[in-house]
Coordinates of N, CA and C in Angstrom, one line a residue:
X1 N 8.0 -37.7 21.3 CA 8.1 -36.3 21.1 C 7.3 -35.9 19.9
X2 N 6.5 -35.1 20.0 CA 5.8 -34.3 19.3 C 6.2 -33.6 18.2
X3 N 6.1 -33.2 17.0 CA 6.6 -33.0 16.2 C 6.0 -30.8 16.4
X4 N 6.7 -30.0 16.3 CA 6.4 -28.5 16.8 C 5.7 -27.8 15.7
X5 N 5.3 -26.9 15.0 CA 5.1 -26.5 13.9 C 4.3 -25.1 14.3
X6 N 4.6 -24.3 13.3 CA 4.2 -22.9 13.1 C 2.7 -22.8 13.4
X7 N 1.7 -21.8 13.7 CA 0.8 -21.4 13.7 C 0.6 -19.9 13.2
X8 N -0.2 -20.1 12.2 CA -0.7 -18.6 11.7 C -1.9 -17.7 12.7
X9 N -1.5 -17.5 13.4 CA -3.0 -17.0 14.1 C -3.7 -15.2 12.7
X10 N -4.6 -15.9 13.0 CA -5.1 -14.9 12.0 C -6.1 -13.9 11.8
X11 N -5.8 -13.0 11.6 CA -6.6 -11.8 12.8 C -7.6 -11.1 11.9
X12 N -7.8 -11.7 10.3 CA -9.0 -11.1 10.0 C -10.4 -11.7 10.5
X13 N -11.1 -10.4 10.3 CA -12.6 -11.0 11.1 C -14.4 -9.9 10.2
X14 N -14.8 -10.6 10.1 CA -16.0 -9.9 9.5 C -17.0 -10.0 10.1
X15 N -18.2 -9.1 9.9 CA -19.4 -8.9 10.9 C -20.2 -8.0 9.8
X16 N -21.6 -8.6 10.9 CA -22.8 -8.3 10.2 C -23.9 -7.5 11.5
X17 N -24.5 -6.2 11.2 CA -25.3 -6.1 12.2 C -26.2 -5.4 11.6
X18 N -27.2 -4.5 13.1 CA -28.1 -3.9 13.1 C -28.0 -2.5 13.6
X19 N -28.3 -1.5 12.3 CA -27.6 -0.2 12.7 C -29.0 0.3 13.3
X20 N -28.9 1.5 14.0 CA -29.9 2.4 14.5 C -29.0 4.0 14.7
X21 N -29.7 4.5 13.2 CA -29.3 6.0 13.5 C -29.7 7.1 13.6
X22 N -29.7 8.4 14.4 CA -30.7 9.1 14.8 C -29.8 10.8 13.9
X23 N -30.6 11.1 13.4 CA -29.7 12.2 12.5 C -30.6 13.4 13.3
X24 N -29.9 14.5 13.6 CA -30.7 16.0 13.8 C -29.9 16.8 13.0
X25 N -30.9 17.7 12.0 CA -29.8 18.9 11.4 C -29.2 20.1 12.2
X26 N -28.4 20.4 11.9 CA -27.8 21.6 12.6 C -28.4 23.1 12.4
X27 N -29.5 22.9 11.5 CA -30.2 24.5 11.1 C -31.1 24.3 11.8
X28 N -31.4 26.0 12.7 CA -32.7 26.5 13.9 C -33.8 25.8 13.6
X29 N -34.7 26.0 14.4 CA -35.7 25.5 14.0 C -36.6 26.4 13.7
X30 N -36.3 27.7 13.1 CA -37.0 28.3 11.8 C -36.3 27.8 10.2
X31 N -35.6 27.1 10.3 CA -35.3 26.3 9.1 C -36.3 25.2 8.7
X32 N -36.6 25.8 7.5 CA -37.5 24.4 6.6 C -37.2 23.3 6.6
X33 N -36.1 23.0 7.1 CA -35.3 21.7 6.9 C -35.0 20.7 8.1
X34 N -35.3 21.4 8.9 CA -35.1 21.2 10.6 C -35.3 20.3 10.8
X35 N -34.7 19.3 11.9 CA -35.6 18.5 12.8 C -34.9 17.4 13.6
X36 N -35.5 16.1 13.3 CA -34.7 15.0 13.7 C -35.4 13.9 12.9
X37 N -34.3 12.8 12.9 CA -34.9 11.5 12.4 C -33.8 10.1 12.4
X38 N -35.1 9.3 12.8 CA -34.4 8.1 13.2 C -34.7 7.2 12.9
X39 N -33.9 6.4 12.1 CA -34.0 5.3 11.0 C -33.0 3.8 11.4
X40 N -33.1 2.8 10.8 CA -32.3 1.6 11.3 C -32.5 1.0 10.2
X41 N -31.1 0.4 9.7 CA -30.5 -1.1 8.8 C -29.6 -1.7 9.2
X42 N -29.0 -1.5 8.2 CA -27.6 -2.8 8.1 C -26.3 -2.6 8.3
X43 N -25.4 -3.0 9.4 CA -24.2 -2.4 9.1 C -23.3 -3.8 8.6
X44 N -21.6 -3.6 8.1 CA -20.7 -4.5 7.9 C -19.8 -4.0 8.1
X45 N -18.9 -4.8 8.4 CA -17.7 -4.6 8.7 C -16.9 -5.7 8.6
X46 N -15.8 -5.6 8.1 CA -14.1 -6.4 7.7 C -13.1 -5.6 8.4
X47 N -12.3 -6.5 8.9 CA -10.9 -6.2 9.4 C -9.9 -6.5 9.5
X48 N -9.1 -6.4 10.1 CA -7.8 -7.0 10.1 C -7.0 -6.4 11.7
X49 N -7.2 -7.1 12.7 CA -6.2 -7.1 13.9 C -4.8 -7.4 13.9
X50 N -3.6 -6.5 13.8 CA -2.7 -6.8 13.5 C -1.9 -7.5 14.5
X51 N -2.2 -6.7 16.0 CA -2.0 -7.6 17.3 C -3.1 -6.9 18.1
X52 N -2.9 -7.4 19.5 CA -4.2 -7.1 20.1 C -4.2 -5.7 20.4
X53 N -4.1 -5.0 20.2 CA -3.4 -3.3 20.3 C -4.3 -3.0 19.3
X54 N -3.6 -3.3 18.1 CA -3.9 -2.1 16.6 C -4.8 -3.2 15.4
X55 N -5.9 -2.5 15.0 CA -6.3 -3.0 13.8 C -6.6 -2.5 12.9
X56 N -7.0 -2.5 11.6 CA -7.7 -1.4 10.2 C -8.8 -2.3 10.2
X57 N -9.9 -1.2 10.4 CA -11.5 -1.9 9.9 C -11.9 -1.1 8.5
X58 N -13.0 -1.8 7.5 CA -13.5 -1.1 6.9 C -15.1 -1.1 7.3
X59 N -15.6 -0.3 7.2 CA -17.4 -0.6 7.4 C -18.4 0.5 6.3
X60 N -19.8 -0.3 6.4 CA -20.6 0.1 5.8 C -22.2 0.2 6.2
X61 N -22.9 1.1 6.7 CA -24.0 1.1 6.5 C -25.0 1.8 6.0
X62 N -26.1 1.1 6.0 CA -26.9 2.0 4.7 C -28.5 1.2 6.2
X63 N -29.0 2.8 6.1 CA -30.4 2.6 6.5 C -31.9 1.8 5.9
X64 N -32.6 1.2 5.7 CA -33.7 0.5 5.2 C -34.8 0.6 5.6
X65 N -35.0 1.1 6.8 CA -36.2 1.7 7.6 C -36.1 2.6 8.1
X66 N -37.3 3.4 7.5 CA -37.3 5.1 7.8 C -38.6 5.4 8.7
X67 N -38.1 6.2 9.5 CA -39.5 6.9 10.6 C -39.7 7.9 9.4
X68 N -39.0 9.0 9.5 CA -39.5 10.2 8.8 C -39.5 10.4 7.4
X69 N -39.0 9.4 6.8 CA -38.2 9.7 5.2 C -37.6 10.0 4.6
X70 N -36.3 9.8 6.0 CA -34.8 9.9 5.7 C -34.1 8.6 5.8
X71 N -33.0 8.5 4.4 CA -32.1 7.1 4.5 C -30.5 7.4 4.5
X72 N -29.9 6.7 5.3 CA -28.5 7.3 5.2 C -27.6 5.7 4.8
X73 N -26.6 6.7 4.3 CA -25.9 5.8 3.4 C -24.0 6.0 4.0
X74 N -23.3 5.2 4.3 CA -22.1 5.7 5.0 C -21.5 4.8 5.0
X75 N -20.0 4.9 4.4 CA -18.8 3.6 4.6 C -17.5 4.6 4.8
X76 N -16.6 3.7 5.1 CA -15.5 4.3 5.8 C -14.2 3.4 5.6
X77 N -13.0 3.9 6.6 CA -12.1 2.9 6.4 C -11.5 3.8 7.9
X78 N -11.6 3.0 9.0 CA -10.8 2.8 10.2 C -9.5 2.5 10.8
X79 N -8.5 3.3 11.8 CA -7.7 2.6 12.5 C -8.5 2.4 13.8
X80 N -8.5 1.1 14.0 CA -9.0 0.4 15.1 C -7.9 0.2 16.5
X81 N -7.7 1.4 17.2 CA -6.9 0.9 18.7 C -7.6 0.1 19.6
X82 N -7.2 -1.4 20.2 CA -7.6 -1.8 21.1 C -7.2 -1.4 22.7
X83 N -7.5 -2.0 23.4 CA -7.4 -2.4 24.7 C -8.1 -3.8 25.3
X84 N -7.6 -4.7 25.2 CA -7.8 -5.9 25.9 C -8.2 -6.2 27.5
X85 N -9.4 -6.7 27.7 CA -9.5 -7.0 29.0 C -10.2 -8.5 29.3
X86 N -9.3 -8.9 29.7 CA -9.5 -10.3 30.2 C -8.9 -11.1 28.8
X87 N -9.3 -12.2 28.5 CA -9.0 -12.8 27.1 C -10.2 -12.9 26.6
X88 N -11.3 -12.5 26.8 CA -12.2 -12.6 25.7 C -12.9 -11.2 25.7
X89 N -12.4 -10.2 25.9 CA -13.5 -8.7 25.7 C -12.0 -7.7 25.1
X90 N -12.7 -6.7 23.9 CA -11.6 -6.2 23.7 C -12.6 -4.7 23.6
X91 N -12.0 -3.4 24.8 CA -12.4 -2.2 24.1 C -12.3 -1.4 23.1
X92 N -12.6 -0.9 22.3 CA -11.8 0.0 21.1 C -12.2 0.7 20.6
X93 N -11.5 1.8 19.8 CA -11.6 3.3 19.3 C -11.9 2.8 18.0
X94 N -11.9 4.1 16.9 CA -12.3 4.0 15.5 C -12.2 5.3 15.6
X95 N -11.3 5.4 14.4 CA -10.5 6.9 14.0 C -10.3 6.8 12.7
X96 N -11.3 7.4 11.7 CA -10.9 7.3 10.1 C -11.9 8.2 9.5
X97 N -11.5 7.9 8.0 CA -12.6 8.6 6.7 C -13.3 8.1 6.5
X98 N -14.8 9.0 6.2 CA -15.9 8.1 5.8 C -16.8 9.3 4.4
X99 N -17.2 8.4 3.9 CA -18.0 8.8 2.7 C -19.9 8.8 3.6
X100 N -20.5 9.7 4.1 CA -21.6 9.7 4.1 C -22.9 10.3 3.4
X101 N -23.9 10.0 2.9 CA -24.9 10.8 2.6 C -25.9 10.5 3.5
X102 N -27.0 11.9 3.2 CA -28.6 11.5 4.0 C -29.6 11.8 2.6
X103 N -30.4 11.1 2.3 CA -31.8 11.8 1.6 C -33.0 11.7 2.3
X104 N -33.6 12.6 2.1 CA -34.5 12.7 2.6 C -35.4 14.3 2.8
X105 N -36.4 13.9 3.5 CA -37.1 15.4 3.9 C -36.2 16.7 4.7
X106 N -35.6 16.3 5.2 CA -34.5 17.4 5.9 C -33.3 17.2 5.6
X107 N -32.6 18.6 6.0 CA -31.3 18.8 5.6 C -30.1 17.7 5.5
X108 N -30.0 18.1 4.0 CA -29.1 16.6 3.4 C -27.6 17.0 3.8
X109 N -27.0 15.5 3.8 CA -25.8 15.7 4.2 C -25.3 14.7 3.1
X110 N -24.0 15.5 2.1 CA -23.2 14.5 1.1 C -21.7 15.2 1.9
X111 N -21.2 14.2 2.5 CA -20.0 14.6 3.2 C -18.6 13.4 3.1
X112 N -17.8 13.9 3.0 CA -16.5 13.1 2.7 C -15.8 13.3 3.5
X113 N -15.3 12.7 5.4 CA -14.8 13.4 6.2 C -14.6 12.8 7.4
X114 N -14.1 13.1 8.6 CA -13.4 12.4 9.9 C -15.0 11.6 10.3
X115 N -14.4 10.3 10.6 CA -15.6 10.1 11.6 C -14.6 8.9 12.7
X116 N -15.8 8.9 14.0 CA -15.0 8.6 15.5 C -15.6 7.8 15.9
X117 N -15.6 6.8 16.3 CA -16.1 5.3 17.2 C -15.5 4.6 18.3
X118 N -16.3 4.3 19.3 CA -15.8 3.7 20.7 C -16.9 2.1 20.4
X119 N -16.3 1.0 20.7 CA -17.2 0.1 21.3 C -16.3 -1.0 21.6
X120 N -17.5 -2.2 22.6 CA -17.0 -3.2 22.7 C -17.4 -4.7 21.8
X121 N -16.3 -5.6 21.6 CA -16.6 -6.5 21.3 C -16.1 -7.7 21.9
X122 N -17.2 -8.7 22.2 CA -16.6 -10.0 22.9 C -16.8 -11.1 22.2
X123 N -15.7 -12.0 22.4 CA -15.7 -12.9 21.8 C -16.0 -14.7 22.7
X124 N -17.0 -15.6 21.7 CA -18.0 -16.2 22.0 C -17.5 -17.7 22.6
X125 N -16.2 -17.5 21.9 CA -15.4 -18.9 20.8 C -14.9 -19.2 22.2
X126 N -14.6 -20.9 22.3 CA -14.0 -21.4 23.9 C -12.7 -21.5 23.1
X127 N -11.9 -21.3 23.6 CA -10.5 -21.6 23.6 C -10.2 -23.0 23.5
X128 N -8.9 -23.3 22.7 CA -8.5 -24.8 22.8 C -7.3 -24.6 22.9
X129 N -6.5 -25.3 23.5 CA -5.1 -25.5 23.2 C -4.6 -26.2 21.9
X130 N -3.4 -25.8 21.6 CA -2.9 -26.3 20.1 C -1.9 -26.3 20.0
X131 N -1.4 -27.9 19.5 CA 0.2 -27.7 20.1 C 0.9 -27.1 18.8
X132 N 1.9 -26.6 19.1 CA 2.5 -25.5 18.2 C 2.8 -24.6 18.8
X133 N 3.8 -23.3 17.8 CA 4.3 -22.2 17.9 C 3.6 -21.2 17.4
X134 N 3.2 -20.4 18.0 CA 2.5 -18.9 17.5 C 3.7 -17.8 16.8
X135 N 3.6 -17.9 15.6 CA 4.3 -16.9 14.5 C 3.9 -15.5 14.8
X136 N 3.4 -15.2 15.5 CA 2.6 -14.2 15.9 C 1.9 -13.5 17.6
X137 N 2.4 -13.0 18.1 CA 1.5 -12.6 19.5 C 0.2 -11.5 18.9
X138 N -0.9 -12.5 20.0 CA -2.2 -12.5 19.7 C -2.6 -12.4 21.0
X139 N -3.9 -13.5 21.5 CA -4.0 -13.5 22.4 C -3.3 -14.6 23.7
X140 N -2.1 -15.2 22.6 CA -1.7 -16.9 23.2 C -2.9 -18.1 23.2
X141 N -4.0 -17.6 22.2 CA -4.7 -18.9 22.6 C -5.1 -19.7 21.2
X142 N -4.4 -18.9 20.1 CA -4.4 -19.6 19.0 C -5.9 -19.8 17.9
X143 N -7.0 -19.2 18.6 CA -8.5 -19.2 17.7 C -9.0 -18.5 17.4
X144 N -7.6 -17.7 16.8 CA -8.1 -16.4 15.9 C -8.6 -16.9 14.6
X145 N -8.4 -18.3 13.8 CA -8.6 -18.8 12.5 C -10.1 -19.0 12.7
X146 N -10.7 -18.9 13.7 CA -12.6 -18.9 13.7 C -13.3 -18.7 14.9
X147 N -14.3 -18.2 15.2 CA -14.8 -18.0 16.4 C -16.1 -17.2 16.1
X148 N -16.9 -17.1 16.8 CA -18.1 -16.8 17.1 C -17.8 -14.9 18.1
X149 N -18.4 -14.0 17.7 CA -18.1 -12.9 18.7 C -19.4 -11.9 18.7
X150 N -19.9 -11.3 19.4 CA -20.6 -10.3 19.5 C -20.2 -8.8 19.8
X151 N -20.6 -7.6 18.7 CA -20.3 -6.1 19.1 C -21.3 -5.4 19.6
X152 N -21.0 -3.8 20.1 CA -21.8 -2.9 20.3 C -20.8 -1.8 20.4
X153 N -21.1 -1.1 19.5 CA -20.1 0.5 19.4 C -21.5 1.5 18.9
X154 N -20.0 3.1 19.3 CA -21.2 3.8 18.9 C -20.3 4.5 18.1
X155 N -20.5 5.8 17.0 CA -20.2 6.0 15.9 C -20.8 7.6 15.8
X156 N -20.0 8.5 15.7 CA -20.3 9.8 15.2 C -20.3 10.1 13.8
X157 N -21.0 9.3 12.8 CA -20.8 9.1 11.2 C -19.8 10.5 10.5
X158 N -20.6 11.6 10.9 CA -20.1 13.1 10.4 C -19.5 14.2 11.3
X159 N -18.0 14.0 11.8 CA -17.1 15.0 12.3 C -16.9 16.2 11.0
X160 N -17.8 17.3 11.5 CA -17.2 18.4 10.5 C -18.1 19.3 11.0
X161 N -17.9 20.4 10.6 CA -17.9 21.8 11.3 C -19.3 22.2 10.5
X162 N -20.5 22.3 10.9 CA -21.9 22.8 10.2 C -22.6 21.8 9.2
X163 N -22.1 20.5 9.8 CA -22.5 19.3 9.3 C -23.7 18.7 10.8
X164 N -24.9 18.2 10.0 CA -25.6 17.4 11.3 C -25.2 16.5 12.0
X165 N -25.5 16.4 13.3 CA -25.0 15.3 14.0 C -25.9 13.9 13.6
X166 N -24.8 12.9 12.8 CA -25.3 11.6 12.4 C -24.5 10.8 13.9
X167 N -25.6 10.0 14.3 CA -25.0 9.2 15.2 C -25.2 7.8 15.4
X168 N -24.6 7.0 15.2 CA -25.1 5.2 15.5 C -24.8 4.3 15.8
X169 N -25.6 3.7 16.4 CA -25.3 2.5 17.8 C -25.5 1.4 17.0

């Protein structure tokens, strides 16, 4: 007989990517300020999955390549609702506050305010069995303590009323 023992499955997770965001101001285009622009850097993100349902993300991105001569700058802090499909794809929302700025040639945005996110993430990692007890419902497969996963969401940086639409994939 096997001796049984606890498992921590452990649901924080961090990530690193490649933002692409396309900003248009909300003033006419008899505004000096007008236009569009679309720029791409870095995004991050840390989390914490509390079960496969609910998690709190924090994220960060900041632009580094400019078409027009606009850089945006934006971090936040998220409730993350999932939806699980299959054991390795999870859908999910993003519902929180974010700190954003824009500089640049057109209408700046310094805003402190709701921002909204849908995307998916899958994960890379093969499954192993492990003998033991899960302290925790997860996914029942116990390789939450490391794994390999790939995202794509999309991100309405600035929900607010006469603010530009910042948007990023």
């Amino acid at each position: 007989v096997v001796p049984v023992k606890n498992i921590n499955a452990n649901g924080f997770y961090a990530g690193l990517g490649i933002a692409g965001v396309q900003y248009k101001s909300n003033c006419d285009s008899t505004c000096a300020k007008s236009g569009k622009d679309k720029t791409a850097g870095l995004m991050a993100r840390v989390g914490y999955d509390f079960n496969k349902y609910v998690g709190i993300e924090a994220r960060g991105a900041r632009t580094n390549w400019k078409a027009d001569g606009g850089k945006v700058k934006h971090a936040g802090v998220f409730v993350k609702p999932m939806l699980p499909v299959g054991d390795s794809v999870n859908v999910y929302g993003l519902v929180g506050v974010a700190k954003t700025t824009t500089n640049g040639p057109l209408q700046r945005t310094d805003a402190e305010t709701l921002a909204l996110g849908a995307g998916v993430e899958v994960d890379l990692s093969a499954d192993r069995a492990k003998e033991g007890r899960y302290n925790r419902a997860f996914d029942g497969k116990g390789d939450q303590e490391k794994g390999i996963g790939v995202f794509l969401d999309y991100e309405r940086m600035v929900v607010k009323s006469g603010s530009p639409d910042l948007d990023a994939v």
